[in-house]
PDB file of C-alpha atoms and ligand atoms in Angstrom:
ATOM      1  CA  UNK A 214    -164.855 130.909 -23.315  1.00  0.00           C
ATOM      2  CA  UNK A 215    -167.626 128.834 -22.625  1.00  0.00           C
ATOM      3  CA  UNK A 216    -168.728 125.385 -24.590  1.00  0.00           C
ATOM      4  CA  UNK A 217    -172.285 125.914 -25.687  1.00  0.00           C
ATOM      5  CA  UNK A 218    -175.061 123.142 -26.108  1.00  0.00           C
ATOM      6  CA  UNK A 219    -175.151 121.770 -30.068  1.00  0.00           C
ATOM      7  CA  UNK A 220    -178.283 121.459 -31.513  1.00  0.00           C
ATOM      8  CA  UNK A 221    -179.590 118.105 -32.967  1.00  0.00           C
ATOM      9  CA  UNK A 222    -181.692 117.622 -35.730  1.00  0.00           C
ATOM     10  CA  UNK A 223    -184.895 117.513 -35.864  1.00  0.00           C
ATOM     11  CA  UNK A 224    -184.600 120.952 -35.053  1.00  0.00           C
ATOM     12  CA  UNK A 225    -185.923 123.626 -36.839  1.00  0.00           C
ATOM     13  CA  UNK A 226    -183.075 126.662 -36.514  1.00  0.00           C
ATOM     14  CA  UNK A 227    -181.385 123.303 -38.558  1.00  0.00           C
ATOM     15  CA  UNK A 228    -183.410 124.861 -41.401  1.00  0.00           C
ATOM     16  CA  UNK A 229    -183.514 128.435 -40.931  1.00  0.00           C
ATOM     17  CA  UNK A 230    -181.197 131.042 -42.979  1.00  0.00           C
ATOM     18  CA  UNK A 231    -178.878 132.817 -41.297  1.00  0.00           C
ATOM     19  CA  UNK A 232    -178.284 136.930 -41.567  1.00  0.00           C
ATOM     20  CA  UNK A 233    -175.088 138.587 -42.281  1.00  0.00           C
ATOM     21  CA  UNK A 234    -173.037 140.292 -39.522  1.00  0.00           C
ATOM     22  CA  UNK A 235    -173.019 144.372 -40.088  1.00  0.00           C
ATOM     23  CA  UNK A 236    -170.381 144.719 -37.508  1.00  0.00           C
ATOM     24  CA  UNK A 237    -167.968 142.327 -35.849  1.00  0.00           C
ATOM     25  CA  UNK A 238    -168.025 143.145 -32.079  1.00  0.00           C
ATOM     26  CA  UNK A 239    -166.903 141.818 -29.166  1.00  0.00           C
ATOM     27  CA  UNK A 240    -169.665 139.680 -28.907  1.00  0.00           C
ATOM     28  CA  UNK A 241    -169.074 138.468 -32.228  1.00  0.00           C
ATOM     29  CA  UNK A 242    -165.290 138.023 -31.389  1.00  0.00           C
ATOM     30  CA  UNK A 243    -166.902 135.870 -27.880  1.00  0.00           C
ATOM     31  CA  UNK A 244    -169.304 133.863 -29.853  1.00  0.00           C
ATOM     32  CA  UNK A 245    -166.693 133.046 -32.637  1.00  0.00           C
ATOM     33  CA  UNK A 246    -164.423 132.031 -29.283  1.00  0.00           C
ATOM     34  CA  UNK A 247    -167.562 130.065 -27.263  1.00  0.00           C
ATOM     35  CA  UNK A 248    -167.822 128.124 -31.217  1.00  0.00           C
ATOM     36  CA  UNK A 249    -164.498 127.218 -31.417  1.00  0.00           C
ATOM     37  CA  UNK A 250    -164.309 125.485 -27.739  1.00  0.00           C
ATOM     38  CA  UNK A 251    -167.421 123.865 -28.515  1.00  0.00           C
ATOM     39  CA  UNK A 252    -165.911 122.350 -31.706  1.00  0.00           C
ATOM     40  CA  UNK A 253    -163.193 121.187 -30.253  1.00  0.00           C
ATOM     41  CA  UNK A 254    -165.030 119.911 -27.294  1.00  0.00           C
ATOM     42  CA  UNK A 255    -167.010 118.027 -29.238  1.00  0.00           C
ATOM     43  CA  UNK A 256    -164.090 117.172 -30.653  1.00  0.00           C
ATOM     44  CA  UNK A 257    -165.398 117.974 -34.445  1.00  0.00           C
ATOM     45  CA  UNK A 258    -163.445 119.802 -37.352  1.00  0.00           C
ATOM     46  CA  UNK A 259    -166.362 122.692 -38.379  1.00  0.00           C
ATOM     47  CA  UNK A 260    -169.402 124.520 -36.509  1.00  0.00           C
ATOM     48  CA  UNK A 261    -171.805 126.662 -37.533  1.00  0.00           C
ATOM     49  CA  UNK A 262    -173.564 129.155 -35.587  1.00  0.00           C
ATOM     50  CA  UNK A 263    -177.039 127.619 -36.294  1.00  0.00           C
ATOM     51  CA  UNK A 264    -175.609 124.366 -34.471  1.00  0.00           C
ATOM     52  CA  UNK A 265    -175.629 126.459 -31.489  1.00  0.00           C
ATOM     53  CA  UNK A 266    -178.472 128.324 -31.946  1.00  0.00           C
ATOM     54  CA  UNK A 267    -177.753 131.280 -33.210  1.00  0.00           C
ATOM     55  CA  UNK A 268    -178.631 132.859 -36.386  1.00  0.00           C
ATOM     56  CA  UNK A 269    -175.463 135.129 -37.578  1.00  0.00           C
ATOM     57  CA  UNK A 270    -173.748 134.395 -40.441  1.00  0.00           C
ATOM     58  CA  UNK A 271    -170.628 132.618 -38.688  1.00  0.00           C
ATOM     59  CA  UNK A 272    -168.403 129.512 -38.820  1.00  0.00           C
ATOM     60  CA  UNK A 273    -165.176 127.866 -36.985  1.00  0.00           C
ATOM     61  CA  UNK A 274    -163.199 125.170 -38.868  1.00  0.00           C
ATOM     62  CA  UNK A 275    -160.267 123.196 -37.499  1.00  0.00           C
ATOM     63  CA  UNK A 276    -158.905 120.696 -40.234  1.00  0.00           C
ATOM     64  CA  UNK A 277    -155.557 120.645 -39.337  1.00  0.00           C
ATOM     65  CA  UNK A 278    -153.946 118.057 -36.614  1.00  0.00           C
ATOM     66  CA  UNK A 279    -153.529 117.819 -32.720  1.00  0.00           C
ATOM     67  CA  UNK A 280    -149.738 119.211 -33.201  1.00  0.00           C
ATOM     68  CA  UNK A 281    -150.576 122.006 -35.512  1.00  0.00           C
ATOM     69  CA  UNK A 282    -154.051 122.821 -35.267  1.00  0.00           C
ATOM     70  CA  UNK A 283    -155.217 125.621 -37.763  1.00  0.00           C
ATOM     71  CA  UNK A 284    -158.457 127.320 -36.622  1.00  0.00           C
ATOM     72  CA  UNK A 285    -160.372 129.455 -39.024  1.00  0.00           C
ATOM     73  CA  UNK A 286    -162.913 131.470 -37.707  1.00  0.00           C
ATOM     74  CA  UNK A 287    -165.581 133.392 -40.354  1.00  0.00           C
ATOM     75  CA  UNK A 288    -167.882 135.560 -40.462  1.00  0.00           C
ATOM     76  CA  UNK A 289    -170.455 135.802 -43.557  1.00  0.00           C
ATOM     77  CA  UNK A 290    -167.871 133.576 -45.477  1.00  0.00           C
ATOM     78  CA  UNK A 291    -169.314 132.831 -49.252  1.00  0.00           C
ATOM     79  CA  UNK A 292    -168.019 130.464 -51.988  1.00  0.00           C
ATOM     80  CA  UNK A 293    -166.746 132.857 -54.857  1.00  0.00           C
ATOM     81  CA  UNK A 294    -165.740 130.245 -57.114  1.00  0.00           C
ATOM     82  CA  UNK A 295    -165.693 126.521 -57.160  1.00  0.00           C
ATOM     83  CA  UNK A 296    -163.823 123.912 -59.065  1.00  0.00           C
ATOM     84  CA  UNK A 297    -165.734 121.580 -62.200  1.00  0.00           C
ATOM     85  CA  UNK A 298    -163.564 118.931 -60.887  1.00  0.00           C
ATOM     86  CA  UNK A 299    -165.802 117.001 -57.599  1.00  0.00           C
ATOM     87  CA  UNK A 300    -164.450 115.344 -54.862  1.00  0.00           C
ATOM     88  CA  UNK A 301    -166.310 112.569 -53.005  1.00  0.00           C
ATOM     89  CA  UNK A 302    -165.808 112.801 -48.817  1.00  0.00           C
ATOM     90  CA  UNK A 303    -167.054 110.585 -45.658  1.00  0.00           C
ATOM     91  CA  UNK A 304    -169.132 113.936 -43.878  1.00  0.00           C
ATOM     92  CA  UNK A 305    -170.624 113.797 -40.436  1.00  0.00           C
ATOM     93  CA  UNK A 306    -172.563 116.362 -38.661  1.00  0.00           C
ATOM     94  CA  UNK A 307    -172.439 117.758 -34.865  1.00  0.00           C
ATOM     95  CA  UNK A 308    -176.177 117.796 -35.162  1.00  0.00           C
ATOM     96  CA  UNK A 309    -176.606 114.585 -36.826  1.00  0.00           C
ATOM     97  CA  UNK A 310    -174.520 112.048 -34.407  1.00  0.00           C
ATOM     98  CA  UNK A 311    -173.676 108.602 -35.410  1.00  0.00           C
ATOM     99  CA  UNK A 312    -174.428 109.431 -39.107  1.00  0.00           C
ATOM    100  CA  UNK A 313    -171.830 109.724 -41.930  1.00  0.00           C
ATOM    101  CA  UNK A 314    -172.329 109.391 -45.441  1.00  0.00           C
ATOM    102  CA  UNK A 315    -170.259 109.985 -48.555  1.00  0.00           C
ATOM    103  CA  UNK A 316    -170.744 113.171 -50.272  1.00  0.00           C
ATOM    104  CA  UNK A 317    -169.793 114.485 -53.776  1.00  0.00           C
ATOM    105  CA  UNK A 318    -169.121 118.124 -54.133  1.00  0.00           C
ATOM    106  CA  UNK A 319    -166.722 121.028 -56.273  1.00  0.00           C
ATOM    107  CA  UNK A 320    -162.798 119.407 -54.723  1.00  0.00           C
ATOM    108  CA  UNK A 321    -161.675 123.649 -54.907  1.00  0.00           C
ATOM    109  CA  UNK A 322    -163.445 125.960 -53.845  1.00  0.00           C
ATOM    110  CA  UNK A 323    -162.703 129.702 -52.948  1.00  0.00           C
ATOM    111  CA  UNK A 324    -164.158 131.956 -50.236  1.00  0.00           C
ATOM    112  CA  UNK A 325    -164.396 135.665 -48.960  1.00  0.00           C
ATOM    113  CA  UNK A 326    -165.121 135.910 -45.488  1.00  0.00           C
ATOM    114  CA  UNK A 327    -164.446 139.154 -42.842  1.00  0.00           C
ATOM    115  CA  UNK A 328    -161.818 137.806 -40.071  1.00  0.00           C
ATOM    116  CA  UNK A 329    -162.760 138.226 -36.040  1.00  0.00           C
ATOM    117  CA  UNK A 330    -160.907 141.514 -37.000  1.00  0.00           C
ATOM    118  CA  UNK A 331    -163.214 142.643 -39.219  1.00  0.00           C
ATOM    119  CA  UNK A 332    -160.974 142.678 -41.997  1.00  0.00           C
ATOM    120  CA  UNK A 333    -162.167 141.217 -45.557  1.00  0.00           C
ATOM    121  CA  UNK A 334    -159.995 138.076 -46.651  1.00  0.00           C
ATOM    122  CA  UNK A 335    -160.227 135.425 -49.531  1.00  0.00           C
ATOM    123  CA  UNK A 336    -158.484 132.262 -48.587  1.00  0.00           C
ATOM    124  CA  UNK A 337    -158.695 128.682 -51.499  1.00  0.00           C
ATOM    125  CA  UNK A 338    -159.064 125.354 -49.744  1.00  0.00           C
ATOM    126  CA  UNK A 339    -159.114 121.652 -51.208  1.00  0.00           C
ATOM    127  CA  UNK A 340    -159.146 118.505 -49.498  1.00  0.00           C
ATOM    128  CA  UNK A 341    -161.194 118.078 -46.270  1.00  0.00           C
ATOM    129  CA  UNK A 342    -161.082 121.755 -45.993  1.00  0.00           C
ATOM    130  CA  UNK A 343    -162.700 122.345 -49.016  1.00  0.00           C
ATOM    131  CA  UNK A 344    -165.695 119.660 -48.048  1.00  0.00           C
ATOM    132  CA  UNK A 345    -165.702 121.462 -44.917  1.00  0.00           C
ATOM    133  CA  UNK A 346    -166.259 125.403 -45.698  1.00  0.00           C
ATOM    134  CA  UNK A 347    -168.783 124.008 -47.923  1.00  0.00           C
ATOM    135  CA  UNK A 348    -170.569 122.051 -45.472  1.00  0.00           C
ATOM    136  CA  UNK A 349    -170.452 125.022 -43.004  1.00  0.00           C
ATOM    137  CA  UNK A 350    -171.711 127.681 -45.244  1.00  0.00           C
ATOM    138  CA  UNK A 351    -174.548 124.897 -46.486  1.00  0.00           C
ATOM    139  CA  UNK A 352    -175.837 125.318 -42.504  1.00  0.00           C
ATOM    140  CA  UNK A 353    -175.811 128.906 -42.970  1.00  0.00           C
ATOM    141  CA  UNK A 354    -178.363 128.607 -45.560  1.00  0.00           C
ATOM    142  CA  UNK A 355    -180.196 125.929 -43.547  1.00  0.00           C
ATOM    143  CA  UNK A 356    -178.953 122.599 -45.933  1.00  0.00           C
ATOM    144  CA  UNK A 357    -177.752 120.051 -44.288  1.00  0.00           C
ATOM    145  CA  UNK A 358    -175.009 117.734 -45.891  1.00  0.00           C
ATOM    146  CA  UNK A 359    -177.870 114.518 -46.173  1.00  0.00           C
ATOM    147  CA  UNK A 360    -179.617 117.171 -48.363  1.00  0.00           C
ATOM    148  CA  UNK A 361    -176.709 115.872 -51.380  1.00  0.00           C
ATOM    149  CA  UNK A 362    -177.624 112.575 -51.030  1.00  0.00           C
ATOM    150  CA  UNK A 363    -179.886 110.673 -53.485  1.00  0.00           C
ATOM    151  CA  UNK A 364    -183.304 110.706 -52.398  1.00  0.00           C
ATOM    152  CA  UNK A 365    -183.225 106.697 -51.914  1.00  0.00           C
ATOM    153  CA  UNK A 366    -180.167 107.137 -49.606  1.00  0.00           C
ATOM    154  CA  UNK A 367    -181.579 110.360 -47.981  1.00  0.00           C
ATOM    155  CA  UNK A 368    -185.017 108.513 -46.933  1.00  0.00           C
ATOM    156  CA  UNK A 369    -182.591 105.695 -45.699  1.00  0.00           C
ATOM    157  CA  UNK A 370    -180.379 107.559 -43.527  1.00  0.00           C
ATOM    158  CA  UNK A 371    -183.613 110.313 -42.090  1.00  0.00           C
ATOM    159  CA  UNK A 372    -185.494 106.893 -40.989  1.00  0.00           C
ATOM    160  CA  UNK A 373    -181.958 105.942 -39.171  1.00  0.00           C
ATOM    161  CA  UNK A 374    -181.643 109.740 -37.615  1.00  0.00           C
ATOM    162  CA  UNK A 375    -185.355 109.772 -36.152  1.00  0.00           C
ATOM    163  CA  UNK A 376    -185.320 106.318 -34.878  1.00  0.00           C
ATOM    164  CA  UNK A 377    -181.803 106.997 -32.793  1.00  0.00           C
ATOM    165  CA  UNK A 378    -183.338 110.801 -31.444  1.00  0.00           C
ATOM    166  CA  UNK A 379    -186.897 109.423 -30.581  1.00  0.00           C
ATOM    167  CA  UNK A 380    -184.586 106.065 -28.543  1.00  0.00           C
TER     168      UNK A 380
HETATM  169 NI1  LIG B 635    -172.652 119.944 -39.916  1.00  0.00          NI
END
């Protein structure tokens, strides 16, 4: 396993959409492995492969806690159905350091992904989990989390993100 470099905004592979995986290899099974150490190295709860520069359609998430961590690692996960109710969450971003804003999105949300055995699964997540699948698949798709933001606070918050990557 290897912990790979995360990319920062303003970066353009940021922005970029990703493409499904046709078949789950072993270098899908590494990369899925290199994404996990990375997130944990960082130490952050989700990664997406954009983050590090790759284009496939995967994602690691880790919500759980030090003493039982639960590691979920996707490939081309998709919402299938999301909740009316919202849920407002503090989000920060391995490429956007430093910066966390509140977001409001669906509080349930369901997914189908393939697993690193290349088996098709559905799995329902609320709480943090839920912000965070949703927030992972968003990067897939090249939207960042600042993109739910009002415009007044996303202007704010860009100005902020420039000034600390040019210093
Ligand atoms: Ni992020």
């Amino acid at each position: 396993m290897a912990v790979l470099p995360i990319i920062h905004v303003p970066n353009d592979v940021l922005r970029q959409t990703a493409k499904p995986v046709l078949d789950v290899t072993n270098e899908t099974r590494q990369l899925l492995d290199d994404m996990a150490e990375t997130m944990y190295d960082a130490p952050g709860i989700g990664l997406a492969a954009n983050q590090i520069g790759s284009l496939e359609r995967l994602i690691v998430m880790d919500c759980g806690s030090d003493d039982a961590p639960e590691l979920w690692q996707m490939i081309n996960p998709e919402i299938i159905w999301s909740s009316d109710e919202t849920a407002k969450l503090e989000e920060g971003c391995l490429s956007i350091p430093g910066h966390n804003a509140e977001v409001t999105r669906p509080a349930i949300v369901r997914a189908r992904y393939t697993n690193i055995d290349g088996i098709e699964q559905e799995m329902e997540a609320e709480g943090l989990l839920a912000a965070c699948i949703q927030h992972e698949i968003d990067h897939l798709n090249g939207v960042m989390f600042i993109d739910h933001l009002s415009r007044l606070k996303r202007n704010m918050m860009w100005k902020r993100v420039l000034k600390t990557a040019r210093a």
